[in-house]
Tab-separated table of C-alpha atoms in Angstrom:
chain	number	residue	atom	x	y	z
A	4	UNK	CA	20.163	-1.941	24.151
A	5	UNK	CA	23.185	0.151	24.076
A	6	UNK	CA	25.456	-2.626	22.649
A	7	UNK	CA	25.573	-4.969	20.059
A	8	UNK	CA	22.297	-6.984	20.949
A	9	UNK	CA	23.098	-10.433	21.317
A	10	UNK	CA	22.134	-13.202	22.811
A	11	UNK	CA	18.982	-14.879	25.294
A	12	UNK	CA	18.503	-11.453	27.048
A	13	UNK	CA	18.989	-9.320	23.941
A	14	UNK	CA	16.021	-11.595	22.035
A	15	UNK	CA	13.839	-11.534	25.380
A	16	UNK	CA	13.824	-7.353	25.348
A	17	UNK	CA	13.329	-7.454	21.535
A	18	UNK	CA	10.377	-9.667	21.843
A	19	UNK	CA	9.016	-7.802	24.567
A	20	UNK	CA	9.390	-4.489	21.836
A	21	UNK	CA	7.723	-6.705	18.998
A	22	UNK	CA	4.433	-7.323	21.006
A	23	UNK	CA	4.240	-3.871	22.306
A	24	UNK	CA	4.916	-1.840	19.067
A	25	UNK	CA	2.039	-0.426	17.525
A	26	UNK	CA	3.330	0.016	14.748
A	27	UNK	CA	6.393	-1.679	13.140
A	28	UNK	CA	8.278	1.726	12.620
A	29	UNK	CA	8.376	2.149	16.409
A	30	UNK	CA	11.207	-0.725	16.491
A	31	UNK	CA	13.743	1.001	14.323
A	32	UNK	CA	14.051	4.453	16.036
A	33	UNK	CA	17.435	3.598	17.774
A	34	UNK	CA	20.830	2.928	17.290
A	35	UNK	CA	21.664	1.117	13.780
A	36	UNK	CA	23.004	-1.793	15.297
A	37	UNK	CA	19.532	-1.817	17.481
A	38	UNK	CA	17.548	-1.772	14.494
A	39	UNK	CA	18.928	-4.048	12.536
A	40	UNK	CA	19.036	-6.621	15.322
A	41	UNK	CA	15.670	-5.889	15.698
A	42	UNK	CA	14.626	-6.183	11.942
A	43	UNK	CA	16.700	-10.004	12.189
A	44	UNK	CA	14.701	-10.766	14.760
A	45	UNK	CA	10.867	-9.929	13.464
A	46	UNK	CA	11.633	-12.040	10.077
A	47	UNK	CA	13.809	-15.062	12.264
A	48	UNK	CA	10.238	-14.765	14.838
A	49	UNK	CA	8.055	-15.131	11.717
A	50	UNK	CA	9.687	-18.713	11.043
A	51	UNK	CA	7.708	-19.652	13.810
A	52	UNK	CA	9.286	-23.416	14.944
A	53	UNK	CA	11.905	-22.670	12.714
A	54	UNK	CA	13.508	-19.753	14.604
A	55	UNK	CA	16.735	-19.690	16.114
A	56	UNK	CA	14.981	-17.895	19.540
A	57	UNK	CA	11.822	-20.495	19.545
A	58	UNK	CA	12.834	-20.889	23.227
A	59	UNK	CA	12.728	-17.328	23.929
A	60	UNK	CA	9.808	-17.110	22.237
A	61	UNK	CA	7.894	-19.341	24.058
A	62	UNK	CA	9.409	-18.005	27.107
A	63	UNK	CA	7.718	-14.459	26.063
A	64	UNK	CA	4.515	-16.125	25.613
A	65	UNK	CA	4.492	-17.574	28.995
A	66	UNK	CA	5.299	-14.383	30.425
A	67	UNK	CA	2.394	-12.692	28.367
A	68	UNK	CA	-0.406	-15.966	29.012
A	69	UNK	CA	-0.612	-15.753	25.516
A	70	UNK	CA	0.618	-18.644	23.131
A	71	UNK	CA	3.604	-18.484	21.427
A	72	UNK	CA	1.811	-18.749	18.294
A	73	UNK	CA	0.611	-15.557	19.352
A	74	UNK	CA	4.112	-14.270	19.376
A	75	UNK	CA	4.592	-15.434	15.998
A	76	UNK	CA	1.681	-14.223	14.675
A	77	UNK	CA	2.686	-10.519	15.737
A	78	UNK	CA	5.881	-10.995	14.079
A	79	UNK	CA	4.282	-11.647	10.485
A	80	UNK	CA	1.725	-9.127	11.233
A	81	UNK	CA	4.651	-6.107	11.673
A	82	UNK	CA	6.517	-7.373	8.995
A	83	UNK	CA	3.077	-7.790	6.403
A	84	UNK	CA	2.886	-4.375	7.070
A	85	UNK	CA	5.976	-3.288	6.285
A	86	UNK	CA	6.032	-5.175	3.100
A	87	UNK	CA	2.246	-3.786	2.223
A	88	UNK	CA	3.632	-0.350	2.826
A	89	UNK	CA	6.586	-0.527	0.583
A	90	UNK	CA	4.703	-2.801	-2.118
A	91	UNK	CA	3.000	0.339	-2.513
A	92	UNK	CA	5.957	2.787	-2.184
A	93	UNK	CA	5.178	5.253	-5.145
A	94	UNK	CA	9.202	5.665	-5.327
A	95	UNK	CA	9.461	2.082	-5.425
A	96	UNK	CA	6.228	1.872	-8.292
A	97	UNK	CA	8.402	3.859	-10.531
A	98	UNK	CA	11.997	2.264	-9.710
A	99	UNK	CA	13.958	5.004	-8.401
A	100	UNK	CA	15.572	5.553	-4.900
A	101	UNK	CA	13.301	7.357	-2.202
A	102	UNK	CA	13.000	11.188	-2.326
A	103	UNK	CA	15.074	11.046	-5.906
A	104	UNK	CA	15.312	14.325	-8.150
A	105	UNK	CA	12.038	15.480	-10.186
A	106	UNK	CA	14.334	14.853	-13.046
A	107	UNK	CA	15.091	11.464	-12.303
A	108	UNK	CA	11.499	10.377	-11.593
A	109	UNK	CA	10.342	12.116	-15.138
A	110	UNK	CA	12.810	10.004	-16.740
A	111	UNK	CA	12.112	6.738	-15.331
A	112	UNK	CA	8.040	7.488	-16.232
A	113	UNK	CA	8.508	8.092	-19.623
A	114	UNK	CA	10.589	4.917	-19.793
A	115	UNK	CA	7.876	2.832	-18.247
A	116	UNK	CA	4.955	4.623	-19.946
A	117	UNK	CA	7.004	3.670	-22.883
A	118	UNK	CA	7.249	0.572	-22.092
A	119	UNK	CA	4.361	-0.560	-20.158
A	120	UNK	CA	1.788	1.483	-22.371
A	121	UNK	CA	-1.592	-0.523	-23.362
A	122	UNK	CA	-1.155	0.935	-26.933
A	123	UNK	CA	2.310	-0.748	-27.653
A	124	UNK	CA	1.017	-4.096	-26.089
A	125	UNK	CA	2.346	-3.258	-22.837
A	126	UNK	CA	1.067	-4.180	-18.874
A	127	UNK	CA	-2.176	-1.745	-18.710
A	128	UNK	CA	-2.431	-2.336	-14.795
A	129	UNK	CA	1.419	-1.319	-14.562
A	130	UNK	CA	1.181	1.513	-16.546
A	131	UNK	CA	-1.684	3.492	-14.248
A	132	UNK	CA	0.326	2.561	-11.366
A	133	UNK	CA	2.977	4.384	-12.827
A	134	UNK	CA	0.643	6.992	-13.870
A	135	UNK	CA	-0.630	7.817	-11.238
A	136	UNK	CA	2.572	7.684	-9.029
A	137	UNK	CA	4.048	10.090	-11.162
A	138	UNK	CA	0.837	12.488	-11.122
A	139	UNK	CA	1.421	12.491	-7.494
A	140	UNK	CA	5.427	13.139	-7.360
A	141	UNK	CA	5.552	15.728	-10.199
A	142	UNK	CA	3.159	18.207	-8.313
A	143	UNK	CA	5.150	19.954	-5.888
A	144	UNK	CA	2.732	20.076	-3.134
A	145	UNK	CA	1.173	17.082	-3.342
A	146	UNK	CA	5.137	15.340	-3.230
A	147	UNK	CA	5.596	17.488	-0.231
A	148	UNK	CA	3.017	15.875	1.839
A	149	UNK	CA	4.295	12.341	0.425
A	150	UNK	CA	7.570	12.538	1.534
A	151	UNK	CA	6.445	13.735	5.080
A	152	UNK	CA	4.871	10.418	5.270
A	153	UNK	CA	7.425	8.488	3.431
A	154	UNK	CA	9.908	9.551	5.950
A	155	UNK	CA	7.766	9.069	9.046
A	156	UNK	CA	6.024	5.288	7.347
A	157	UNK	CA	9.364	4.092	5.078
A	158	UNK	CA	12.062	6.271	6.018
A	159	UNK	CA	12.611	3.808	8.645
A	160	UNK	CA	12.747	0.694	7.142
A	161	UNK	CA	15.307	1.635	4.468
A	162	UNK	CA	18.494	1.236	6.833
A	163	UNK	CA	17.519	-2.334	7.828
A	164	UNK	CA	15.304	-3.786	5.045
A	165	UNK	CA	17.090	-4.233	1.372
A	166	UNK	CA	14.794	-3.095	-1.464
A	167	UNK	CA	15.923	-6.202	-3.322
A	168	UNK	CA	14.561	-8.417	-0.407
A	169	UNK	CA	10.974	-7.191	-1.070
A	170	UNK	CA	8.318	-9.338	-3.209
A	171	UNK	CA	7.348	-8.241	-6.194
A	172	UNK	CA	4.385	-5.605	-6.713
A	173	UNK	CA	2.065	-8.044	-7.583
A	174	UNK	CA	2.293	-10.075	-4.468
A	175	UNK	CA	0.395	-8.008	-1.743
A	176	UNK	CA	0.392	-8.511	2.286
A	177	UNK	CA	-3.160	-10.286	2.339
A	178	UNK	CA	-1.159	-13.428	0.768
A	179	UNK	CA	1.034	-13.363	3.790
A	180	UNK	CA	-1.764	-13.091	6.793
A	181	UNK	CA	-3.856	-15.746	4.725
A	182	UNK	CA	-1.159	-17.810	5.009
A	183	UNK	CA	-1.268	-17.989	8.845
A	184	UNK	CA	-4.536	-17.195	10.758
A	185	UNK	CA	-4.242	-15.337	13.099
A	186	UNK	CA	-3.906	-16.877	16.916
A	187	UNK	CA	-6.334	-15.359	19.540
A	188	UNK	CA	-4.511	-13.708	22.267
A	189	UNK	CA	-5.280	-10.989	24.967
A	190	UNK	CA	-6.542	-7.433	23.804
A	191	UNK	CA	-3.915	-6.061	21.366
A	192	UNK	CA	-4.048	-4.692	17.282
A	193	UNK	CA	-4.900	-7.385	15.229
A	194	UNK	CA	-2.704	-4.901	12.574
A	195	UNK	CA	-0.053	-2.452	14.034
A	196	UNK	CA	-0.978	1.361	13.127
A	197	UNK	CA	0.480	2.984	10.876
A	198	UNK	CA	2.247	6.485	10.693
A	199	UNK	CA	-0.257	9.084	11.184
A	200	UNK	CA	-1.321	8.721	7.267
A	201	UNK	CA	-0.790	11.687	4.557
A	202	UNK	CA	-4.449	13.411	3.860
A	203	UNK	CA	-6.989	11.658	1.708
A	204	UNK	CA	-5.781	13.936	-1.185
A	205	UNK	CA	-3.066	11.832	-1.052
A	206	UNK	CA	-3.930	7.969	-0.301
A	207	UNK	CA	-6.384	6.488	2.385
A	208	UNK	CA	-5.004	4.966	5.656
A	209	UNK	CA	-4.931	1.968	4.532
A	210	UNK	CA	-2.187	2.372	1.743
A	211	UNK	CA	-2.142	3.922	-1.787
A	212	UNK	CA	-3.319	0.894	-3.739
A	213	UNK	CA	-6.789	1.365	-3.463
A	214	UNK	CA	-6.527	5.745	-4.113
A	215	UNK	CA	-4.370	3.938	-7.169
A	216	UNK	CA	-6.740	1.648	-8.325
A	217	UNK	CA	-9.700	3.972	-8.124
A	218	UNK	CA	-7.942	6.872	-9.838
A	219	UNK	CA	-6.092	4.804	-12.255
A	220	UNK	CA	-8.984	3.814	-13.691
A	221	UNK	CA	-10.424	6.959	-13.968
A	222	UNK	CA	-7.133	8.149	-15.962
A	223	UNK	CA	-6.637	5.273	-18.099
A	224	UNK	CA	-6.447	5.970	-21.666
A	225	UNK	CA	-9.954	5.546	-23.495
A	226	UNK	CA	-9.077	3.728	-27.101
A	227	UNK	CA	-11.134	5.445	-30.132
A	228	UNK	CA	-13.665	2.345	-30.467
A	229	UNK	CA	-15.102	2.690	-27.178
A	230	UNK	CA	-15.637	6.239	-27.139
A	231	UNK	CA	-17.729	5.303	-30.146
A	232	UNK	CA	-18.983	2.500	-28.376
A	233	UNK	CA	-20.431	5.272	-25.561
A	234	UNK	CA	-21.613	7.643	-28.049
A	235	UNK	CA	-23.694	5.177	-29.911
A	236	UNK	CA	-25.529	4.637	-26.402
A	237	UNK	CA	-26.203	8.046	-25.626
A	238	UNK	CA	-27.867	8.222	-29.043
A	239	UNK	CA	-29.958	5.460	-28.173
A	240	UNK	CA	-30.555	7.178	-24.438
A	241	UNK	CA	-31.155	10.087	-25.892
A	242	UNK	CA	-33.764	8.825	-28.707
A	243	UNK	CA	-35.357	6.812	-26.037
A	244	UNK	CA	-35.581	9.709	-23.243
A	245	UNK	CA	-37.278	11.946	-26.830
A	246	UNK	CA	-39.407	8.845	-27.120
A	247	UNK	CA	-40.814	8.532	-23.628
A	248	UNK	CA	-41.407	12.863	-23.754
A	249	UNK	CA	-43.212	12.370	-26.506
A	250	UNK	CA	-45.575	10.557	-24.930
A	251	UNK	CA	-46.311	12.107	-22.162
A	252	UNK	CA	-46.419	15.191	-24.219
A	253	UNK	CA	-49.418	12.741	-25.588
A	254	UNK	CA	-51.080	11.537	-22.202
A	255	UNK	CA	-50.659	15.161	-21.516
A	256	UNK	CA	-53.022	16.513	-24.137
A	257	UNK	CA	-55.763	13.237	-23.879
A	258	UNK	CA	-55.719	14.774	-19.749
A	259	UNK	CA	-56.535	18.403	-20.732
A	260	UNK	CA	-59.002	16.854	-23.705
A	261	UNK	CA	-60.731	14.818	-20.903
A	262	UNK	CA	-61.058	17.616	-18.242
A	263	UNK	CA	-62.624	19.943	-20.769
């Protein structure tokens, strides 16, 4: 694919590429013109009867004994997961460009915590996301081993897929597999893999948004009322635990009485 990729033959050798990449950032590792054919060509396969290369994708399936729903299901499969991975972009959480200046990522979090914050009526679930995106990028180390994945998991996907084209954060991947189930084909990922993953410190394989969810919600603000909500109930744990010691302090002394 030295040229321009155009064309029956051109779509033929780029759905050979789609079925055989394990994962979607292995298509956009050549030239630019390569890669973006390539990128045109996942989302156009995706459309499933409504592609512009249904005939080549059916040819490919023939070729494969597989069916080309199979084809198609690959298609939204690589690009679910490059959607999934950059729904949960911490750059993208926080709204600046990838790898941008410590200074520019501490101003946009103050503007969102400002905004977003639970206190002044704002999006609680935004705000930790924010939160804990930024607790991640501001500590030098911990950014370091992001952007090593970023640029092996993302890096790639910024020269052919607009940010703007992207859903919004709410809408996650799983609403674009449940939308088609997936075709049963010969031995092959159900999910591509992705980019050998940054440590656990960091997020789990599967993506950030769970590490987010988990340790947004232990860093969420606690309002005044439930912390005196919680210390009311350890008062009543505690009298209850002095109750029940109490009385075996009693049983206790009835035992020693009996034995005597």
């Amino acid at each position: 694919m030295q040229r321009a990729m155009t064309g029956r033959r051109a779509a033929l050798d780029g759905l050979a590429r789609i079925l055989d990449a394990g994962a979607p950032e292995e298509l956009f590792t050549g030239p630019e013109d390569e890669a973006h054919f390539l990128y045109g060509l996942l989302v156009d396969t995706a459309r499933a009867r409504a592609s512009a290369h249904y005939s080549e994708i059916c040819r490919t399936a023939r070729r494969r004994s597989v069916t080309p729903d199979y084809v198609v299901d690959r298609a939204a499969v690589l690009l679910a997961t490059i959607e999934e991975r950059r729904r949960t972009d911490l750059y993208r959480i926080l709204g600046v460009p990838p790898l941008s200046s410590g200074e520019t990522i501490r101003e946009h979090w103050l503007e969102l915590a400002k905004r977003h914050h639970p206190d002044v009526g704002g999006d609680g679930k935004r705000f930790r996301q924010a939160q804990q995106a930024y607790e991640i990028l501001r500590d030098p180390a911990r950014r370091a081993e992001y952007e090593r994945f970023w640029l092996r998991a993302l890096g790639p996907f910024e020269r052919v897929a607009p940010r703007e084209d992207l859903p919004p954060l709410e809408v996650t991947a799983a609403a674009v597999r449940a939308a088609r189930p997936v075709v049963a084909g010969p031995p092959h990922p159900a999910a591509p893999a992705a980019a050998e993953p940054p440590p656990a410190s960091i997020m789990e394989p599967a993506g950030v948004g769970a590490l987010l969810a988990r340790v947004a919600a232990l860093l969420a603000p606690v309002r005044a009322d439930d912390l005196e909500h919680l210390r009311a109930e350890l008062a009543s744990a505690t009298a209850e635990l002095e109750r029940v010691r109490d009385q075996l302090h009693t049983l206790a002394s009835l035992k020693h009485a009996l034995e005597a």
